[in-house]
CSV table of C-alpha atoms and ligand atoms in Angstrom, one decimal:
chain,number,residue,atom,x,y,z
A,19,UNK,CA,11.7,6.2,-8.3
A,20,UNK,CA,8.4,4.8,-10.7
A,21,UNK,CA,10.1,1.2,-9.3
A,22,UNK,CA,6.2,0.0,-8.7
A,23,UNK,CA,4.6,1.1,-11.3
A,24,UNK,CA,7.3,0.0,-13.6
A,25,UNK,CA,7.8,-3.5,-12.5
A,26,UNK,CA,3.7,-3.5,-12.9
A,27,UNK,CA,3.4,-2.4,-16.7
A,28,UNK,CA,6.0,-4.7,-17.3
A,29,UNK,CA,4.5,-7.2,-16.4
A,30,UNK,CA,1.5,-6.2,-18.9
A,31,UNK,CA,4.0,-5.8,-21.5
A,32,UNK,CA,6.0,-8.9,-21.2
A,33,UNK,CA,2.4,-11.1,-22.4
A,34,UNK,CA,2.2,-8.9,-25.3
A,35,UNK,CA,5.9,-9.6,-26.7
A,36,UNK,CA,7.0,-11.7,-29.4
A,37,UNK,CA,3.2,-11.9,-30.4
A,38,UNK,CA,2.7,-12.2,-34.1
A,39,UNK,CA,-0.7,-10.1,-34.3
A,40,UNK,CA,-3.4,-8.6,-31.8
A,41,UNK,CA,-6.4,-8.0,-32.3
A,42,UNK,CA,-8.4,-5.5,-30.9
A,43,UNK,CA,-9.7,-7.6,-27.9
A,44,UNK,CA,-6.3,-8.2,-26.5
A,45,UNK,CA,-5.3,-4.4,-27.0
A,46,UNK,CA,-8.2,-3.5,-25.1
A,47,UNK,CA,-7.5,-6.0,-22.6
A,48,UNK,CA,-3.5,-5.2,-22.2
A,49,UNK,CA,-5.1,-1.2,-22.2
A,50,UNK,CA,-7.5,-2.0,-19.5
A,51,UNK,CA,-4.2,-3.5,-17.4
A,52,UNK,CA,-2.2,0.0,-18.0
A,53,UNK,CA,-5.4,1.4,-16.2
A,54,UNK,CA,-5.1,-0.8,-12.9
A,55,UNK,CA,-1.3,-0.2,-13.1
A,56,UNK,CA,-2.0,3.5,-12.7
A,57,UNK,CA,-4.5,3.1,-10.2
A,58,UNK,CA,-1.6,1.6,-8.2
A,59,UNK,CA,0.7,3.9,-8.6
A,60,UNK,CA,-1.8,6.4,-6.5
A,61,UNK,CA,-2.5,8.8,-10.3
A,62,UNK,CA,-5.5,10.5,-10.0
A,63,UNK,CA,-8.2,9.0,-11.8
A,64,UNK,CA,-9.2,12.2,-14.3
A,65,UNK,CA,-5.7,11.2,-15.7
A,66,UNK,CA,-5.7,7.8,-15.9
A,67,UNK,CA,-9.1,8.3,-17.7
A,68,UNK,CA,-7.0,10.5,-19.8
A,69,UNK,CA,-4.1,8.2,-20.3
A,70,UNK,CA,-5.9,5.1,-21.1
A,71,UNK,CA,-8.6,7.0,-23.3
A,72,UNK,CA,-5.7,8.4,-26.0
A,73,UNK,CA,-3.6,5.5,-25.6
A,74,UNK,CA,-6.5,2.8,-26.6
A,75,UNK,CA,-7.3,5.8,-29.4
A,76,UNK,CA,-3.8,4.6,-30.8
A,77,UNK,CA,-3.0,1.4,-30.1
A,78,UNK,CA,-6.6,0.1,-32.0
A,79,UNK,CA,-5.7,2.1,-34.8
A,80,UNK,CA,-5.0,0.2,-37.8
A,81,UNK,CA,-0.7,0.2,-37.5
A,82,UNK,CA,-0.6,-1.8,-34.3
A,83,UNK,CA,-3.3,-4.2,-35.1
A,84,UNK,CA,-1.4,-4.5,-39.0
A,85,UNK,CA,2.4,-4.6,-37.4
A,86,UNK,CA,4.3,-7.7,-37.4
A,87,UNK,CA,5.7,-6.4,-33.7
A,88,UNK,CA,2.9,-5.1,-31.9
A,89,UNK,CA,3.7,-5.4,-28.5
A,90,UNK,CA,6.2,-2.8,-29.5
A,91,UNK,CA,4.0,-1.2,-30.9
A,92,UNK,CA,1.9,-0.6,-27.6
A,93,UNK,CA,4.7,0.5,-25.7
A,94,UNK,CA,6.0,3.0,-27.5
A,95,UNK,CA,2.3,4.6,-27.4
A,96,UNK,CA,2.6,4.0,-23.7
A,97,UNK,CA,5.5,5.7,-23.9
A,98,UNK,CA,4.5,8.5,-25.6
A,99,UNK,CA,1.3,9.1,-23.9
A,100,UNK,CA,3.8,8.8,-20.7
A,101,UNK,CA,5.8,12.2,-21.8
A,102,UNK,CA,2.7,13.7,-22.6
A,103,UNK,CA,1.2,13.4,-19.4
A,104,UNK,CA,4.6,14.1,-17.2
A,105,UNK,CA,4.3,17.6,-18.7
A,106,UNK,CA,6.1,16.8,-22.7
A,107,UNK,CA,9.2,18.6,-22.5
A,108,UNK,CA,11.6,20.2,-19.7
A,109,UNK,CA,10.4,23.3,-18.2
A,110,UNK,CA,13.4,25.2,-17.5
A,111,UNK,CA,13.6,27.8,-14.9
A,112,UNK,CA,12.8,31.4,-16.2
A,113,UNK,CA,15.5,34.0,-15.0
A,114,UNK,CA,15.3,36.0,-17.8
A,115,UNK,CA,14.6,39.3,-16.4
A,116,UNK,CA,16.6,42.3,-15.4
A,117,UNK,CA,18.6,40.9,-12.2
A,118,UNK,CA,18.3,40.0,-9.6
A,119,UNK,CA,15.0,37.8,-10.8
A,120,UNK,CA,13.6,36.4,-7.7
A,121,UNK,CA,12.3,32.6,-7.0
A,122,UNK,CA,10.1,32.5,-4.8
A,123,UNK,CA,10.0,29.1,-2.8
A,124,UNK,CA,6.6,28.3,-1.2
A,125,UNK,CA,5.2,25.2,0.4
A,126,UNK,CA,4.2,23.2,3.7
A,127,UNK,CA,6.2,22.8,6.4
A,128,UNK,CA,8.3,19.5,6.3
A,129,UNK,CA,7.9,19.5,2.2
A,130,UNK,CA,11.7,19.9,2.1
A,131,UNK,CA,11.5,23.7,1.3
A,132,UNK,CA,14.6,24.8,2.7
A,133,UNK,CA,16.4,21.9,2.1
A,134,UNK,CA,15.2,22.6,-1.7
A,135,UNK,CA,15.8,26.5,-1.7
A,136,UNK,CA,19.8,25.6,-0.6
A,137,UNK,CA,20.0,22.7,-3.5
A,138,UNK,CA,18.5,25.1,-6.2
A,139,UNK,CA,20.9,28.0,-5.1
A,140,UNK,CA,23.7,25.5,-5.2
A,141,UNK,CA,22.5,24.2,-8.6
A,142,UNK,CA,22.1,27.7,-10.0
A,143,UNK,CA,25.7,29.0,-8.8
A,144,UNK,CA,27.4,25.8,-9.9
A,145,UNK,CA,25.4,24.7,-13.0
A,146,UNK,CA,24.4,28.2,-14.3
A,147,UNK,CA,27.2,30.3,-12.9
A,148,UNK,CA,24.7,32.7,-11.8
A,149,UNK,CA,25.6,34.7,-8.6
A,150,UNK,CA,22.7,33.8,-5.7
A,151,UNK,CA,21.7,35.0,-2.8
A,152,UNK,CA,19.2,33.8,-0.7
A,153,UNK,CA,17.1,35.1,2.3
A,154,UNK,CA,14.7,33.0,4.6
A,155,UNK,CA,11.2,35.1,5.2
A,156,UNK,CA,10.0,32.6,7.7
A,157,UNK,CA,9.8,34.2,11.1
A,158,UNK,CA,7.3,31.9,12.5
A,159,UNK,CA,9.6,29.0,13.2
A,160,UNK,CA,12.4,30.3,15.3
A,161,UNK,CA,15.4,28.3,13.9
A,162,UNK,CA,14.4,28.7,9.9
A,163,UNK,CA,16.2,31.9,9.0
A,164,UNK,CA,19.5,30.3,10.5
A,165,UNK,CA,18.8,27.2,9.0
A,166,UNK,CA,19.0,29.0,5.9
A,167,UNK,CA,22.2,30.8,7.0
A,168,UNK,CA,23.9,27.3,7.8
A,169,UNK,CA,23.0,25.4,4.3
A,170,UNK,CA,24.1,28.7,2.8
A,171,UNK,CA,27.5,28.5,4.2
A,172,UNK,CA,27.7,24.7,3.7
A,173,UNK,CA,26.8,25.5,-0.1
A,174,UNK,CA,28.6,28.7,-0.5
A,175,UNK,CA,25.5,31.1,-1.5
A,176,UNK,CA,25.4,34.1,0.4
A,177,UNK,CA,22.3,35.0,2.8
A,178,UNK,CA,20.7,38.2,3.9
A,179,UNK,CA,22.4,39.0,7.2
A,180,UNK,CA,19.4,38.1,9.5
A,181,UNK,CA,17.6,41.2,11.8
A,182,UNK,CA,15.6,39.8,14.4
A,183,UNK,CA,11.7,40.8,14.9
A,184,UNK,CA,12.1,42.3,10.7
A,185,UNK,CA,8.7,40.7,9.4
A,186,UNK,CA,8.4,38.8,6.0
A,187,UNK,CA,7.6,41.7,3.3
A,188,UNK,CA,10.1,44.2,5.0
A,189,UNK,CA,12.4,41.7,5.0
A,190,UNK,CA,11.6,40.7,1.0
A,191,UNK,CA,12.3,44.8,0.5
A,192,UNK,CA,15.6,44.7,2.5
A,193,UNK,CA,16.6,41.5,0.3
A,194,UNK,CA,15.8,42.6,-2.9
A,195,UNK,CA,17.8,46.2,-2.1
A,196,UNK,CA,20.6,44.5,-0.7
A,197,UNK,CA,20.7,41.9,-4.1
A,198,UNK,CA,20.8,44.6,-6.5
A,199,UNK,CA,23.0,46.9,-4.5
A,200,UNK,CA,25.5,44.0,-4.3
A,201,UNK,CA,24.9,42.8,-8.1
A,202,UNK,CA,23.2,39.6,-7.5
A,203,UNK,CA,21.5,37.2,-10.6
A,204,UNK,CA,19.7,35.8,-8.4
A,205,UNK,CA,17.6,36.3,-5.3
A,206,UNK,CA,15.4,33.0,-3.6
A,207,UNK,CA,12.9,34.0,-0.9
A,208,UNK,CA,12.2,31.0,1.3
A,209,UNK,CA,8.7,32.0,2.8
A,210,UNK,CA,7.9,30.5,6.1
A,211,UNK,CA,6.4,26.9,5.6
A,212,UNK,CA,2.8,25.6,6.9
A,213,UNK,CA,1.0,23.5,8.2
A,214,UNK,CA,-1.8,23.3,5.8
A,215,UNK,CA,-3.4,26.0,3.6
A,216,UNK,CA,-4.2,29.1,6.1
A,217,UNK,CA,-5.0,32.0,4.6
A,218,UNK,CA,-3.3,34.0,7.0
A,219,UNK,CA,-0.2,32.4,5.6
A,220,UNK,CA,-1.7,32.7,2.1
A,221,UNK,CA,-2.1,36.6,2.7
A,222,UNK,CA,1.3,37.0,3.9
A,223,UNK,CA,2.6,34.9,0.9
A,224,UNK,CA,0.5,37.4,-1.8
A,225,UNK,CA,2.1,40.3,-0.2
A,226,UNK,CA,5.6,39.3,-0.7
A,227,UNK,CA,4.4,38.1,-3.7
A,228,UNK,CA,3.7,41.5,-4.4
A,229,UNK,CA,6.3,43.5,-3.2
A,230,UNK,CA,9.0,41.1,-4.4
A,231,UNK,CA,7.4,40.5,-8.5
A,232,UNK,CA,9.1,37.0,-8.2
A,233,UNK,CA,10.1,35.8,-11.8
A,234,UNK,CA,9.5,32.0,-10.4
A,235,UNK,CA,7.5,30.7,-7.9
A,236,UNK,CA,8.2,27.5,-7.1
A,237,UNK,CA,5.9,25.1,-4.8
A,238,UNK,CA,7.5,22.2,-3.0
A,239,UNK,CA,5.5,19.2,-2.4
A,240,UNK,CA,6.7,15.8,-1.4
A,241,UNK,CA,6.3,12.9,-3.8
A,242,UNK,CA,5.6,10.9,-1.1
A,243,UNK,CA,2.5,12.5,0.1
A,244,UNK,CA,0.8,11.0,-3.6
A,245,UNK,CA,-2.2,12.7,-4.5
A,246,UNK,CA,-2.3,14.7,-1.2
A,247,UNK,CA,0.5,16.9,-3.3
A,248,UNK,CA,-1.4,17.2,-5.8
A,249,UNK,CA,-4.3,18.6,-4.0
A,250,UNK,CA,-1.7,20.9,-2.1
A,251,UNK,CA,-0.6,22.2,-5.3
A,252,UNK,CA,-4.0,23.1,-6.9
A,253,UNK,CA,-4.9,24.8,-3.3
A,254,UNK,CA,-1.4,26.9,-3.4
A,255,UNK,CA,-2.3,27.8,-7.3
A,256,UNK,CA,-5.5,29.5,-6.4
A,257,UNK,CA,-3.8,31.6,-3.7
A,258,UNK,CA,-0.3,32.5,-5.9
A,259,UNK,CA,0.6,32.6,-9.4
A,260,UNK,CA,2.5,29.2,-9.3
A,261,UNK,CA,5.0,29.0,-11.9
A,262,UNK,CA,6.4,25.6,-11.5
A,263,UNK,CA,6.2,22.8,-9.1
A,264,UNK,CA,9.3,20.8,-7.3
A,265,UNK,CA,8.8,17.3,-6.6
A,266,UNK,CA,11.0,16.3,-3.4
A,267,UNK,CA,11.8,12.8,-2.2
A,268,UNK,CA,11.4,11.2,-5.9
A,269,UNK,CA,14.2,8.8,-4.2
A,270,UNK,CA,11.5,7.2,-2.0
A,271,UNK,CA,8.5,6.9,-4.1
A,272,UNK,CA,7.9,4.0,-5.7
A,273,UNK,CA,5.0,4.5,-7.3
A,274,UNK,CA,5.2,8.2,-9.1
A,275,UNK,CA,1.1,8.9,-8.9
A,276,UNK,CA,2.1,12.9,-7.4
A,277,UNK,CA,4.7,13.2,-10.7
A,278,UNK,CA,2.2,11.4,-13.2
A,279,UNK,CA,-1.0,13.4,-12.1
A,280,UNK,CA,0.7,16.8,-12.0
A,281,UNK,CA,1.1,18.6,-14.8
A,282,UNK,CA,-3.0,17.2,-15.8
A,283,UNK,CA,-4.6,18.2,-12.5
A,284,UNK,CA,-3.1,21.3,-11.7
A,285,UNK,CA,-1.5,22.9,-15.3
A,286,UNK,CA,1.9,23.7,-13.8
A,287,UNK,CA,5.1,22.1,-14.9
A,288,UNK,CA,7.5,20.0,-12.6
A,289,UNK,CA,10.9,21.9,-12.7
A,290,UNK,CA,12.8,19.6,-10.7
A,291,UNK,CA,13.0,16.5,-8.5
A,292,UNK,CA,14.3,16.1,-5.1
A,293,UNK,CA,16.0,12.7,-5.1
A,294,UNK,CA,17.7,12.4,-2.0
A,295,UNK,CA,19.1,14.3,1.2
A,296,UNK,CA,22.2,15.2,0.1
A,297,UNK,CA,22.6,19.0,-0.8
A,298,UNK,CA,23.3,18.1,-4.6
A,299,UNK,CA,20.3,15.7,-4.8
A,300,UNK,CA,18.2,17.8,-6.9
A,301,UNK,CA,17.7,17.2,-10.8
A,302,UNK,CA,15.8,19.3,-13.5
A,303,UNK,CA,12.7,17.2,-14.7
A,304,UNK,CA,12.7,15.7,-17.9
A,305,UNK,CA,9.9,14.0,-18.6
A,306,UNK,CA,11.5,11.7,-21.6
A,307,UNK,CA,13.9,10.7,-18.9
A,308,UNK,CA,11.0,9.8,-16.7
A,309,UNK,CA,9.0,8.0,-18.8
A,310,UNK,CA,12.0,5.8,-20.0
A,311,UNK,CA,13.0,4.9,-16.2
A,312,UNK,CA,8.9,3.7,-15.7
A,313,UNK,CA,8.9,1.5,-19.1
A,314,UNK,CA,13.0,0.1,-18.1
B,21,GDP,P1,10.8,22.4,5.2
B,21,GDP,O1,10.1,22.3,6.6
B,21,GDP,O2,9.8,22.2,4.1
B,21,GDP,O3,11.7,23.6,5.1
B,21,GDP,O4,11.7,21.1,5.2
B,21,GDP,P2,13.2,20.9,5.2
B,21,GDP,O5,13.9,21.5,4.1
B,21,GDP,O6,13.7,21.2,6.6
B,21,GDP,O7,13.4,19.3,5.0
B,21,GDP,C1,12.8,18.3,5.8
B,21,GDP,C2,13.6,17.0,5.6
B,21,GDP,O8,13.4,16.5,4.3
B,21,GDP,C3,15.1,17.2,5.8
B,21,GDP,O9,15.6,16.1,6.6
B,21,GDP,C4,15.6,17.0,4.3
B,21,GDP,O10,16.9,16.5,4.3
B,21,GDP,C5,14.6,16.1,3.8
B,21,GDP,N1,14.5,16.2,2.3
B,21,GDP,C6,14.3,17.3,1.5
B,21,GDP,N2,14.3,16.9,0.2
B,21,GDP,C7,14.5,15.6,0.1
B,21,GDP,C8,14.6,14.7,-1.0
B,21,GDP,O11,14.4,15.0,-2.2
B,21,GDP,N3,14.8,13.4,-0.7
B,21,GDP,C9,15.0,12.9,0.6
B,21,GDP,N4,15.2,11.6,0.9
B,21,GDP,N5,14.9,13.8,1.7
B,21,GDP,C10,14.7,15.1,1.4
């Protein structure tokens, strides 16, 4: 995770230590550095226009280019301006409503949705102690509903027993009956994935949307897919209130442009990161945390 893009601004930060004064030229210089680092690491370039703009802002103001330890200066604005930008502070998941509050899970097919959906449920029962059930809405691909029912045994979560032909709303109805008959906390839809933004999908998705008032609605987008994700995301947000945005296969991506551009492009928090394939590989975001793995 950030591997790339750390091993790159350390190496801009490295020249600046153990230097007894900078002046303006060189912060400029080490600022204009940051910026190719962030190019690399696939951010979108509105926010490394951003990033670089405030940070400069800071680092030639008058207490870097008077301290006696400046390159420390500089990166504890980097730092800084690094939180900011991955989103400032954890954004928890919102389940305060009257139970069962439903998360909606939405995203493209192969993001790691259901995967995601099972890891959240399993996070929520174990970590929250909140009683989940989950139901899989996606009738299109003929093996997703049991795939559901299989993590959900391996993981212990219950799953709305599955009636074949039952289509995505009706089935969202059935769910939501059967969650508060049974006195769930929690209810996760896992709407059926796809290929790109199709607004026969996006319809579908509104409607259970509807019917279903979700507390959360997650999108899942994979890291790896950089910028691409981030595009994904805006697209999604248009279509459905987005509350929140999970990041999956943090594990393989070096370079961290889909985290860093985010929160910027598209206004919607990362909740958590997908950081491996194992069913408890899923971590809430914190963006402090991030931002201290990119500077080591
Ligand atoms: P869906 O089509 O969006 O529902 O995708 P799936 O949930 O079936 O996941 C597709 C693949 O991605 C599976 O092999 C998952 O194990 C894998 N996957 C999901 N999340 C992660 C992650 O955070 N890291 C890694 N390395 N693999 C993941």
């Amino acid at each position: 995770m950030f591997e790339s893009l750390s091993e790159r601004l350390s190496g801009v930060f490295d020249k600046l230590r153990g230097r007894g004064a900078l002046n303006e030229l060189e912060v400029r210089a080490a600022m204009r550095e940051v910026r190719v680092a962030l190019l690399e690491a696939d951010v979108a370039l509105p926010v490394v226009k951003d990033f670089v703009d405030r940070a400069t802002e800071r680092a030639v103001g008058a207490d870097v280019l008077k301290s006696v330890t400046p390159g420390q200066q500089v990166v504890k604005i980097v730092n800084d301006c690094l939180v900011d930008t991955l989103g400032g502070e954890n954004a928890d998941i919102e389940l305060n409503v009257a139970p069962p509050a439903v998360v909606m899970m939405v995203g493209l097919q192969g993001s790691g949705k259901t995967t995601t959906t099972a890891k959240l449920a399993k996070l929520l029962k174990d970590k929250r102690a909140k009683k989940v059930m989950m139901a899989s809405l996606d009738v299109n691909r003929p093996a997703a509903q049991e795939q559901l029912k299989v993590l959900g045994e391996q993981v212990g979560v219950a799953t709305l027993p599955i009636i074949a032909g039952q289509q995505p709303v009706d089935i969202a109805k059935r769910a939501l009956q059967a969650a508060k008959l049974q006195g769930f906390d929690v209810l996760m839809l896992d709407t059926a994935g796809r290929l790109h933004v199709d607004q026969a999908l996006m319809a579908e998705m509104k409607a259970v949307s509807e019917a279903s008032q979700p507390a959360e609605t997650l999108l899942v987008v994979d890291a790896l897919t950089g910028q691409d994700a981030v595009n994904v995301a805006e697209n999604f947000g248009r279509e459905v209130p987005l509350t929140g945005v999970v990041l999956t296969r943090m594990d393989g991506d070096a370079r961290g442009g889909a985290a860093l551009s985010m929160r910027f492009i598209t206004g919607k928090p990362i909740k958590f990161v997908g950081t491996g394939e194992k069913i408890d590989a899923l971590e809430p975001f914190h963006p402090e945390r991030a931002a201290g793995r990119i500077l080591g």
